[in-house]
PDB file of C-alpha atoms in Angstrom:
ATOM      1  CA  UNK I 221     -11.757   9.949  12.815  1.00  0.00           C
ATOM      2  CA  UNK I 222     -10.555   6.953  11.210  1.00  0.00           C
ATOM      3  CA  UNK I 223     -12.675   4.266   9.273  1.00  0.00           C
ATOM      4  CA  UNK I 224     -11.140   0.720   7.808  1.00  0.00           C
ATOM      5  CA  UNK I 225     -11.757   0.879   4.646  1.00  0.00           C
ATOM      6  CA  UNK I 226     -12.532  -2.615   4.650  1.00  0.00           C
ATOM      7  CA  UNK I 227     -15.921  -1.713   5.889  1.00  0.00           C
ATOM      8  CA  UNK I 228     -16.211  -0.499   1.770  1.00  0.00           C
ATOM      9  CA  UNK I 229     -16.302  -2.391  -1.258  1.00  0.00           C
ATOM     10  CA  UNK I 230     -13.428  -2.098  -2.588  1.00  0.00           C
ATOM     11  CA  UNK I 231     -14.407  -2.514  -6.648  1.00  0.00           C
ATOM     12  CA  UNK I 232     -10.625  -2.649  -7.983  1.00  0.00           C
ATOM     13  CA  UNK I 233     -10.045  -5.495  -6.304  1.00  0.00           C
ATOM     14  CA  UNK I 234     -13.101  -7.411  -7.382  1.00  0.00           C
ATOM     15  CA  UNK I 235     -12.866  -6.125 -10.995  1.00  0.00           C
ATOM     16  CA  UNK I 236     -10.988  -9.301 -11.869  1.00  0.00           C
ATOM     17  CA  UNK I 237     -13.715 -11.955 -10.058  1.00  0.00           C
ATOM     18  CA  UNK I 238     -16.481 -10.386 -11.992  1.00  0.00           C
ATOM     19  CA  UNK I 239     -14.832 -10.551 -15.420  1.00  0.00           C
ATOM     20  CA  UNK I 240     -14.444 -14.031 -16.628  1.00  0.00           C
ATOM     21  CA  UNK I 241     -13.183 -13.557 -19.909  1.00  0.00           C
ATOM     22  CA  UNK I 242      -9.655 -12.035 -20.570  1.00  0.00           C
ATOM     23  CA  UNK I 243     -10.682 -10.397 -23.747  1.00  0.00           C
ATOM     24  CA  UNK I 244     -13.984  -9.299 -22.055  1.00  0.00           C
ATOM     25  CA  UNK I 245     -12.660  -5.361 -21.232  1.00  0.00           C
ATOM     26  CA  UNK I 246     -14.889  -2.949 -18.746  1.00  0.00           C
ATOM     27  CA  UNK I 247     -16.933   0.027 -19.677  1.00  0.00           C
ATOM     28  CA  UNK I 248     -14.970   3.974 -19.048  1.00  0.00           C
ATOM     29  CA  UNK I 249     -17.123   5.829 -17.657  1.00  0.00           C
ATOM     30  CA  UNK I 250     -14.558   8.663 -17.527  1.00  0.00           C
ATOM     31  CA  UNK I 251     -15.020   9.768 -21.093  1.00  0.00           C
ATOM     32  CA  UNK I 252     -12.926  12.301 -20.755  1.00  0.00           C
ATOM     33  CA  UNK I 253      -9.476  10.955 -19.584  1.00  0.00           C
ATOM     34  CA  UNK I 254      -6.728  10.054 -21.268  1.00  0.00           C
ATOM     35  CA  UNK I 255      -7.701   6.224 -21.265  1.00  0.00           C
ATOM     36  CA  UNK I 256     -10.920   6.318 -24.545  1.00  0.00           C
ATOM     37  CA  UNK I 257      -7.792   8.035 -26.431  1.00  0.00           C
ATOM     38  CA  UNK I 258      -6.522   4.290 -26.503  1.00  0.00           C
ATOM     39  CA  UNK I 259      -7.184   1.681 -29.401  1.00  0.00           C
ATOM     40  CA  UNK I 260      -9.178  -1.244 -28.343  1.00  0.00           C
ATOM     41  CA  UNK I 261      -6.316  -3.317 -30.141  1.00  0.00           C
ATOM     42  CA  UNK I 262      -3.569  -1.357 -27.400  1.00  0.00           C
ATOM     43  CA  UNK I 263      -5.574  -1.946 -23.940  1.00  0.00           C
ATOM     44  CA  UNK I 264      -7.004  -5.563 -25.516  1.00  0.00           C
ATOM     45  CA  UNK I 265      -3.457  -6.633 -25.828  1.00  0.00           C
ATOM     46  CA  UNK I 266      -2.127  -5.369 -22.539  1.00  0.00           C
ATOM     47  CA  UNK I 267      -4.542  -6.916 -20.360  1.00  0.00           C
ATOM     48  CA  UNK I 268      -3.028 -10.187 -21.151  1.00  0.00           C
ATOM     49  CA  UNK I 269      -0.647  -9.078 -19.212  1.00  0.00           C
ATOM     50  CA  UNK I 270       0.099  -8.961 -15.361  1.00  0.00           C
ATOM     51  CA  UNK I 271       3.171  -7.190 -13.848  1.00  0.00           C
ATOM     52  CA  UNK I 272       5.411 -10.079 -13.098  1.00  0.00           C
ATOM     53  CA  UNK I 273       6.453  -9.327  -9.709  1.00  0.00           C
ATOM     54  CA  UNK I 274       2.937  -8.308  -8.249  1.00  0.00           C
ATOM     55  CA  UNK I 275       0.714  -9.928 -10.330  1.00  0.00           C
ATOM     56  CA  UNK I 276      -0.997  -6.279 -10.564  1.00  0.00           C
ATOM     57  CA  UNK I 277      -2.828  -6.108 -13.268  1.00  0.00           C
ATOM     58  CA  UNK I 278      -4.471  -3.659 -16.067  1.00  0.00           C
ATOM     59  CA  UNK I 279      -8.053  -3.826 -14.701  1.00  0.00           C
ATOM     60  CA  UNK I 280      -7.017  -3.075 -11.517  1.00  0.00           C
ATOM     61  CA  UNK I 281      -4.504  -0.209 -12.696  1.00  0.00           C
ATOM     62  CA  UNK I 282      -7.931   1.551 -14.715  1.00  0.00           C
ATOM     63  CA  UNK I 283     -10.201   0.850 -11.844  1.00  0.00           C
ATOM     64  CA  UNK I 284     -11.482   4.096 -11.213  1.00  0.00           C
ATOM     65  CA  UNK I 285     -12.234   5.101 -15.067  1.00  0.00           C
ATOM     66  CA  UNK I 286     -14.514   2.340 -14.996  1.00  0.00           C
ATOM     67  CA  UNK I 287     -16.227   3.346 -11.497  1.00  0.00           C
ATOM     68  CA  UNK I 288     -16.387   6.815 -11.932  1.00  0.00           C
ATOM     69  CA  UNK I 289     -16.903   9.939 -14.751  1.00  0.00           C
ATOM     70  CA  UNK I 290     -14.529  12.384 -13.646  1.00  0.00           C
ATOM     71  CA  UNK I 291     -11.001  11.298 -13.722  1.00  0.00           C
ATOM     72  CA  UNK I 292      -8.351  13.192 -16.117  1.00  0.00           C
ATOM     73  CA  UNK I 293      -5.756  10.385 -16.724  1.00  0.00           C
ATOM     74  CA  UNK I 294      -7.638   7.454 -15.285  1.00  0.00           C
ATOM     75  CA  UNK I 295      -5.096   4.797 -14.814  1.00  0.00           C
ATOM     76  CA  UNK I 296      -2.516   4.127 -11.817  1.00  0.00           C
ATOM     77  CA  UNK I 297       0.709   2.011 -11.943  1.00  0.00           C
ATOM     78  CA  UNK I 298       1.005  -0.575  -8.906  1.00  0.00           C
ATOM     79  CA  UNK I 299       4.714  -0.828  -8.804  1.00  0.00           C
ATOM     80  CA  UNK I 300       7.587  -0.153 -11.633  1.00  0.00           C
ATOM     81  CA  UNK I 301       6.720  -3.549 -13.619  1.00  0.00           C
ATOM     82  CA  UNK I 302       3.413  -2.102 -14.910  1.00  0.00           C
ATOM     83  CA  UNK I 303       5.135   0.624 -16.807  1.00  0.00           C
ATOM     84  CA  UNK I 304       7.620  -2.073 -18.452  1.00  0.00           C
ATOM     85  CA  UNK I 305       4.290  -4.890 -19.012  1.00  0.00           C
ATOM     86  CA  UNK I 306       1.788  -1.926 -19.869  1.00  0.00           C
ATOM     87  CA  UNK I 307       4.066   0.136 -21.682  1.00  0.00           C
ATOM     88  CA  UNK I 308       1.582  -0.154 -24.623  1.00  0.00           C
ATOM     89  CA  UNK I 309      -0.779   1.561 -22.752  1.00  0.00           C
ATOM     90  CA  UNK I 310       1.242   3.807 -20.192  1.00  0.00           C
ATOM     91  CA  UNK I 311       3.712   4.879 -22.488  1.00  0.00           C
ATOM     92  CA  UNK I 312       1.660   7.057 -24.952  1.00  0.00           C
ATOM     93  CA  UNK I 313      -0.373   8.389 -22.112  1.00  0.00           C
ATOM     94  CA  UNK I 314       2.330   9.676 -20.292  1.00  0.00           C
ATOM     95  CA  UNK I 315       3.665  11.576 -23.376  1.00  0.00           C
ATOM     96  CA  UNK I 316       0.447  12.763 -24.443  1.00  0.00           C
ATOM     97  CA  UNK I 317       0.162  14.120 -20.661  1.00  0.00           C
ATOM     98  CA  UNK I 318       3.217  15.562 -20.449  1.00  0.00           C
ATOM     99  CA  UNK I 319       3.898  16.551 -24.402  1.00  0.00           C
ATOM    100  CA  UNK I 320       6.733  14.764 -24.629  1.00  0.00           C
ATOM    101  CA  UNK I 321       8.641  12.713 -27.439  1.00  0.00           C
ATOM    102  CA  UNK I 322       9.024   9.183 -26.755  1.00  0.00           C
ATOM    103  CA  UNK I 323      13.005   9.738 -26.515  1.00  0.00           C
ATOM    104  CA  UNK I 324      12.131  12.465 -23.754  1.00  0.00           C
ATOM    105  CA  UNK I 325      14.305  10.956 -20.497  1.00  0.00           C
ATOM    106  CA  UNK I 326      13.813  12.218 -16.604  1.00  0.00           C
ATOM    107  CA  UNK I 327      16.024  14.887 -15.335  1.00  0.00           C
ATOM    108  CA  UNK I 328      16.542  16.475 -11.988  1.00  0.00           C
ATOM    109  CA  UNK I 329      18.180  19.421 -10.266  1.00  0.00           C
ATOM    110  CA  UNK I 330      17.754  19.961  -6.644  1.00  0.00           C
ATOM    111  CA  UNK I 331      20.989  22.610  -6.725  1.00  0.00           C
ATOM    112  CA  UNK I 332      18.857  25.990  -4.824  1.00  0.00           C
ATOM    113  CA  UNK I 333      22.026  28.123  -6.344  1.00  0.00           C
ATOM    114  CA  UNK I 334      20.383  27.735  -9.360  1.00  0.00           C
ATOM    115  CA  UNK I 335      17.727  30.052  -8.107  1.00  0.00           C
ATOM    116  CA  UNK I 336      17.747  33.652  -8.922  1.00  0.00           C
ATOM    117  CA  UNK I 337      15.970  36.145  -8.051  1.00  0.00           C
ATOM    118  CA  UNK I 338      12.827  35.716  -5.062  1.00  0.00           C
ATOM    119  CA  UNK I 339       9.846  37.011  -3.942  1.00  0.00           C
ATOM    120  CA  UNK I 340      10.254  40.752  -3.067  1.00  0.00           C
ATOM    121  CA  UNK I 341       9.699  41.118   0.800  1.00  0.00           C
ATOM    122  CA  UNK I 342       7.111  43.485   0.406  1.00  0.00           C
ATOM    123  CA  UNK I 343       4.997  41.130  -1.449  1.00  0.00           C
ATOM    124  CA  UNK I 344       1.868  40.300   0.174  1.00  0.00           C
ATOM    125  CA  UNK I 345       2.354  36.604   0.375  1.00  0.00           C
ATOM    126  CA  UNK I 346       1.188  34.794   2.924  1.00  0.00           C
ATOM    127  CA  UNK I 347       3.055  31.652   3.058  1.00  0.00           C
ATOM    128  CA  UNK I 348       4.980  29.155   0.542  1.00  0.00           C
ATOM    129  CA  UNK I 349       5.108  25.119   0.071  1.00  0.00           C
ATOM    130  CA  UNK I 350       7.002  22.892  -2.286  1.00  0.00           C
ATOM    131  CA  UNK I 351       6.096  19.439  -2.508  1.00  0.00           C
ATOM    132  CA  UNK I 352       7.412  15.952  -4.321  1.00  0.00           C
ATOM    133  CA  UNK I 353       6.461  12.961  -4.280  1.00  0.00           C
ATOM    134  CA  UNK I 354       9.367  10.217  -3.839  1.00  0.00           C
ATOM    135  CA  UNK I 355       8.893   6.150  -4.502  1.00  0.00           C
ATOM    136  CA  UNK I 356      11.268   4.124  -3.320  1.00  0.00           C
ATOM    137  CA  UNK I 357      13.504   1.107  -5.102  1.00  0.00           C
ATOM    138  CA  UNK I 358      11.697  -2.503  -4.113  1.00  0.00           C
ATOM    139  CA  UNK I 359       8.416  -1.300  -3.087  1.00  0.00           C
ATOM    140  CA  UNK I 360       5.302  -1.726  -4.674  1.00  0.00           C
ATOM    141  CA  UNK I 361       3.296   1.516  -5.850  1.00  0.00           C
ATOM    142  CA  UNK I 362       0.471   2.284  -3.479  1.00  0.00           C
ATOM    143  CA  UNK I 363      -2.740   0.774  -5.625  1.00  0.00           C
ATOM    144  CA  UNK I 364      -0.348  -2.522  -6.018  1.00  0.00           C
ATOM    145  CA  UNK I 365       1.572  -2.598  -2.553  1.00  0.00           C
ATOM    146  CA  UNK I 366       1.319  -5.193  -0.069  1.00  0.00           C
ATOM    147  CA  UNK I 367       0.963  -4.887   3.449  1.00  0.00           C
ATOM    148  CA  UNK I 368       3.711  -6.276   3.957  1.00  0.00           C
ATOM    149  CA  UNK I 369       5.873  -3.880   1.741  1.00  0.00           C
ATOM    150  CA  UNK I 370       4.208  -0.612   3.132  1.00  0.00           C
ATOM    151  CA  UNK I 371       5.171  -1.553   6.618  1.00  0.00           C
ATOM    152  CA  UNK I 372       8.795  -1.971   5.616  1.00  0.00           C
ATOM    153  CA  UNK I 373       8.574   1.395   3.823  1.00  0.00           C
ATOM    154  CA  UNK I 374       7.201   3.111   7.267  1.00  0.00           C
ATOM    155  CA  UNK I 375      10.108   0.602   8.893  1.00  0.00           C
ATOM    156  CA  UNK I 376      12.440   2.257   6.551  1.00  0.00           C
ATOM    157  CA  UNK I 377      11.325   5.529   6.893  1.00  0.00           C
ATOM    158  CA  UNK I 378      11.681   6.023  10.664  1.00  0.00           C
ATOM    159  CA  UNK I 379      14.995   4.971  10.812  1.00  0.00           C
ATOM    160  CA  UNK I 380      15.441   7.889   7.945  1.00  0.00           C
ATOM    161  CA  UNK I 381      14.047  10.339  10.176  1.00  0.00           C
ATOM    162  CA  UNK I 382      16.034   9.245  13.328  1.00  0.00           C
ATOM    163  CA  UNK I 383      18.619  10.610  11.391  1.00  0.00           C
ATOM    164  CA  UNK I 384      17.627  14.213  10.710  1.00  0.00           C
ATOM    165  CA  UNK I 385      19.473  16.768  12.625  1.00  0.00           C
ATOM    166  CA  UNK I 386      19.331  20.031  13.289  1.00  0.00           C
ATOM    167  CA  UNK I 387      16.464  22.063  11.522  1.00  0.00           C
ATOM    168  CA  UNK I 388      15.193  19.218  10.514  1.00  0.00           C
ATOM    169  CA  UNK I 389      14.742  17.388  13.310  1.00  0.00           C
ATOM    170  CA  UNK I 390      11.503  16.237  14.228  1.00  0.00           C
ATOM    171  CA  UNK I 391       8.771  13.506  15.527  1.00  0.00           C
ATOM    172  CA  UNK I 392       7.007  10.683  13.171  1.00  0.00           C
ATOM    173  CA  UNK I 393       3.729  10.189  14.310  1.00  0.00           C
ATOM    174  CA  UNK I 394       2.258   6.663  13.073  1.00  0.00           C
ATOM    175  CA  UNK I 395      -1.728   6.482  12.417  1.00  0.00           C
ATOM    176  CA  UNK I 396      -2.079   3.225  14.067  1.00  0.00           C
ATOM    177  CA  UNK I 397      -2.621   3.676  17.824  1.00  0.00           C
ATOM    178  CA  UNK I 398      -2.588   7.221  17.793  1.00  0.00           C
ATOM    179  CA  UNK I 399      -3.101   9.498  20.923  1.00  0.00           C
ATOM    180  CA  UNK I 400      -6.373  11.490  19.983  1.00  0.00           C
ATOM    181  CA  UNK I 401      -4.384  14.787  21.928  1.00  0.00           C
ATOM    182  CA  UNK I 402      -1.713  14.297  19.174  1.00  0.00           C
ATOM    183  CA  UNK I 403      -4.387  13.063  16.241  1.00  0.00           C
ATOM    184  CA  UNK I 404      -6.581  16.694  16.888  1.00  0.00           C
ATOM    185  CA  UNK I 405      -3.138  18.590  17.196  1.00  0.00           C
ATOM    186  CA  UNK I 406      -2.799  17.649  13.804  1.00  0.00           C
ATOM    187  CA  UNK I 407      -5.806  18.433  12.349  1.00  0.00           C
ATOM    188  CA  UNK I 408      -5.278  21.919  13.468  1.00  0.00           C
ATOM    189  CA  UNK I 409      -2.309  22.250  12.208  1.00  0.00           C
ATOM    190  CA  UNK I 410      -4.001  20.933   8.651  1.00  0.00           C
ATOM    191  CA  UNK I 411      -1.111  18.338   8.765  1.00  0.00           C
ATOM    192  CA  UNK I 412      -3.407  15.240   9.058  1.00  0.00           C
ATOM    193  CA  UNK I 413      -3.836  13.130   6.288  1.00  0.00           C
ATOM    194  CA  UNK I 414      -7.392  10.777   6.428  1.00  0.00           C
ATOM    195  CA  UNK I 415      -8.880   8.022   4.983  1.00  0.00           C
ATOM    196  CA  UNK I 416     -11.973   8.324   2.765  1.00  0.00           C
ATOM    197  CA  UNK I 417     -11.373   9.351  -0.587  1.00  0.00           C
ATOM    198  CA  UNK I 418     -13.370   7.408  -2.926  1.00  0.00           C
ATOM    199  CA  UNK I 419     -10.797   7.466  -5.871  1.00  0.00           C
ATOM    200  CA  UNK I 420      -7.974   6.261  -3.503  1.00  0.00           C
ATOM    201  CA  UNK I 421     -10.182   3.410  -2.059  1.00  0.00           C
ATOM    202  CA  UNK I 422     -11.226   2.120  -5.810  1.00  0.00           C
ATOM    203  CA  UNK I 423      -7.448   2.329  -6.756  1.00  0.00           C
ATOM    204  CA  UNK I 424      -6.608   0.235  -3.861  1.00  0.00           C
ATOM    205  CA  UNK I 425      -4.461   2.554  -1.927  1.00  0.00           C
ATOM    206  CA  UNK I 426      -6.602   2.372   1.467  1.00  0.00           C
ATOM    207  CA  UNK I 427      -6.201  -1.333   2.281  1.00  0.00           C
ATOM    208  CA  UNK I 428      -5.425  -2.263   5.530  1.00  0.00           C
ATOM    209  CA  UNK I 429      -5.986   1.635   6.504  1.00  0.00           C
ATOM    210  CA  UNK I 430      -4.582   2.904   8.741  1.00  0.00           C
ATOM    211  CA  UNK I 431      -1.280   0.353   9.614  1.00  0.00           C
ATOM    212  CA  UNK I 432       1.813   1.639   8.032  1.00  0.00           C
ATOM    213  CA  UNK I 433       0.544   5.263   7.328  1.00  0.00           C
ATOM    214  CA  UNK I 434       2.203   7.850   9.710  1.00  0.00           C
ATOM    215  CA  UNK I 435       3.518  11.813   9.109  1.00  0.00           C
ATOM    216  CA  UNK I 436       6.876  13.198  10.487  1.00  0.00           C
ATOM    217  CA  UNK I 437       7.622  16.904  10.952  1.00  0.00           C
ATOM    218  CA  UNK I 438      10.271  18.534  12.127  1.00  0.00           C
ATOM    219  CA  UNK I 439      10.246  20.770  15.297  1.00  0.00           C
ATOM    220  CA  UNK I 440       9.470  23.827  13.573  1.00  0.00           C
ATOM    221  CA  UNK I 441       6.890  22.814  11.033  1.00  0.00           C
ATOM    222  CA  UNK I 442       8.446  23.885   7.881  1.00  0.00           C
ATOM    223  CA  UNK I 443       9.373  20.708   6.817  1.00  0.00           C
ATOM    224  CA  UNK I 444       6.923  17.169   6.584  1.00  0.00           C
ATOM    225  CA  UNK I 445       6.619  14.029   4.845  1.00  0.00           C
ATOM    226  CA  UNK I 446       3.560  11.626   4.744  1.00  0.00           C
ATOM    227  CA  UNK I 447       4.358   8.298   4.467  1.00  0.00           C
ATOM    228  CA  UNK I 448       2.018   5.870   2.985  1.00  0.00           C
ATOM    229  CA  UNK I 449      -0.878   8.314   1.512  1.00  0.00           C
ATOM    230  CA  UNK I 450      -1.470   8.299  -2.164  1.00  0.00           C
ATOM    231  CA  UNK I 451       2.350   8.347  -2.906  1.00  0.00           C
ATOM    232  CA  UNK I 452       4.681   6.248  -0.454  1.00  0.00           C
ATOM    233  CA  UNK I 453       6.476   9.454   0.543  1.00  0.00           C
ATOM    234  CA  UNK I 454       5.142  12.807   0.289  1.00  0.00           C
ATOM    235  CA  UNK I 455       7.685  15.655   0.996  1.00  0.00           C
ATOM    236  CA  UNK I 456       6.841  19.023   2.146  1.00  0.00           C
ATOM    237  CA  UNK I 457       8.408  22.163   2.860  1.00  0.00           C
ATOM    238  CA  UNK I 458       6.909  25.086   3.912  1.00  0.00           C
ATOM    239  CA  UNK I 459       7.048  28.505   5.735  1.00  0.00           C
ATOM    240  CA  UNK I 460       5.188  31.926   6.115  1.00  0.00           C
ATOM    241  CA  UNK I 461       6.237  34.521   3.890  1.00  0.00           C
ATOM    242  CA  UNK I 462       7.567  33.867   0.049  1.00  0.00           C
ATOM    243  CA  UNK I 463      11.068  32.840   0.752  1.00  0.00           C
ATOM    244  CA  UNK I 464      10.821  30.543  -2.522  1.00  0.00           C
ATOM    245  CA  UNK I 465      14.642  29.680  -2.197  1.00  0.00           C
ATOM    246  CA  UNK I 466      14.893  29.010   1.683  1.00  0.00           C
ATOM    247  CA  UNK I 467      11.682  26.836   0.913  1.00  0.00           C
ATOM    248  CA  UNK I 468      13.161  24.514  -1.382  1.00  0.00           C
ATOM    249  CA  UNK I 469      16.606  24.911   0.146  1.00  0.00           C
ATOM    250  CA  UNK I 470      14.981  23.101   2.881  1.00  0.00           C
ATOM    251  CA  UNK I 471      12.978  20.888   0.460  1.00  0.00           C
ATOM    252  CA  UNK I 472      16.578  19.844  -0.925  1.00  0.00           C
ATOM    253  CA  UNK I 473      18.263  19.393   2.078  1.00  0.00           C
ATOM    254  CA  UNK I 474      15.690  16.797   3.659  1.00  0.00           C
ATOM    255  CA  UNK I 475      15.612  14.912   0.211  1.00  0.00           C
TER     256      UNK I 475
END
């Protein structure tokens, strides 16, 4: 079932109250992400900074490095100013993630022709799922987002989906308010996404749970997108069998 996270401290939030002093910086516990990798000198001189639309800021963006042990890149960007006003810090860690060069630029190809070649139908695969996550223009990034923003998103998003025909077609099912006939239906269909997570509650991204959150599908279950989770839109597609090609096909067609 689902729990308001506001019944939990939420530490990334409060990391700012407790520290007084601006060149006072927190403890990483997570000794093994990217973050120790960083000079004092870098991560001193970006928290001076606060992305100037949001007023997100570094401690909150590093909140769970300094809560827990176990995270691999331990940082999250609130919305597209933190990569421009922590780009001392984000940049390298993004290359050194990735491996690439600092000149490296974003490319994409969502053409299916481009595929040869599949899985052989004799192949003993059970089933196949491609998924992306998509931001979109405006809105804040989920540990940075305001309420506000992530119900226009959802807003946004259903008049998107009123618009899918055909195989896509489908039904948006918002957390808040919902039927507990359609909420189990979705557990068995492992479609549900909860609240919970410990990481995503210390980076912020479970405030106000669960109001603007919701999943769509389309009729036949092959193709889903979770709005609102850890990324504003996660989009799925799926089938039985390993059809790579009709699988992103689809994938390509919703996007």
């Amino acid at each position: 079932r689902y729990s308001r996270t506001s019944q939990i401290p939420n530490t990334s939030w409060s990391l700012d109250l407790r520290r007084r002093s601006a060149k006072q910086f927190p403890i990483i516990k997570s000794k093994h992400s990217l973050l120790p990798s960083m000079s004092p000198e870098r991560m001193g001189e970006a928290q001076e900074h606060q992305a100037k639309t949001s007023g997100f800021t570094l401690y909150k963006a590093i909140a769970v490095s300094v809560e827990f042990d176990n995270q691999h890149c331990g940082i999250y960007a609130g919305d597209w100013d933190s990569y421009k006003d922590f780009a001392i810090v984000f940049d390298p860690l993004i290359q050194e993630y990735h491996g690439i060069l600092p000149s490296a630029t974003h490319t994409s190809d969502m053409d299916s022709n481009k595929i040869k070649g599949n899985v052989a139908s004799d192949v003993p695969v059970h089933s196949c799922r491609i998924r992306v996550g998509r931001s979109i223009d405006g809105f804040g990034l989920s540990p940075g987002i305001t309420k506000e923003q992530r119900k226009g998103v959802e807003a946004l998003m259903k008049k998107a989906f009123a618009n899918l025909k055909g195989d896509l077609q489908g039904t948006y099912y918002p957390l808040t308010g919902m039927d507990e006939k359609v909420r189990q239906k979705l557990v068995d269909d492992h479609f549900l996404f909860v609240s919970g997570d410990r990481n995503l509650q210390v980076a912020g991204m479970e405030r106000d749970w669960p109001e603007g959150r919701g999943i769509y599908h389309n009729n036949a279950k092959t193709f889903l997108t979770w709005v609102n989770e850890e990324d504003q839109l996660r989009i799925i597609s799926m089938q039985q069998g390993g059809d790579v090609k009709a699988v992103f096909e689809r994938l390509a067609k919703g996007i």
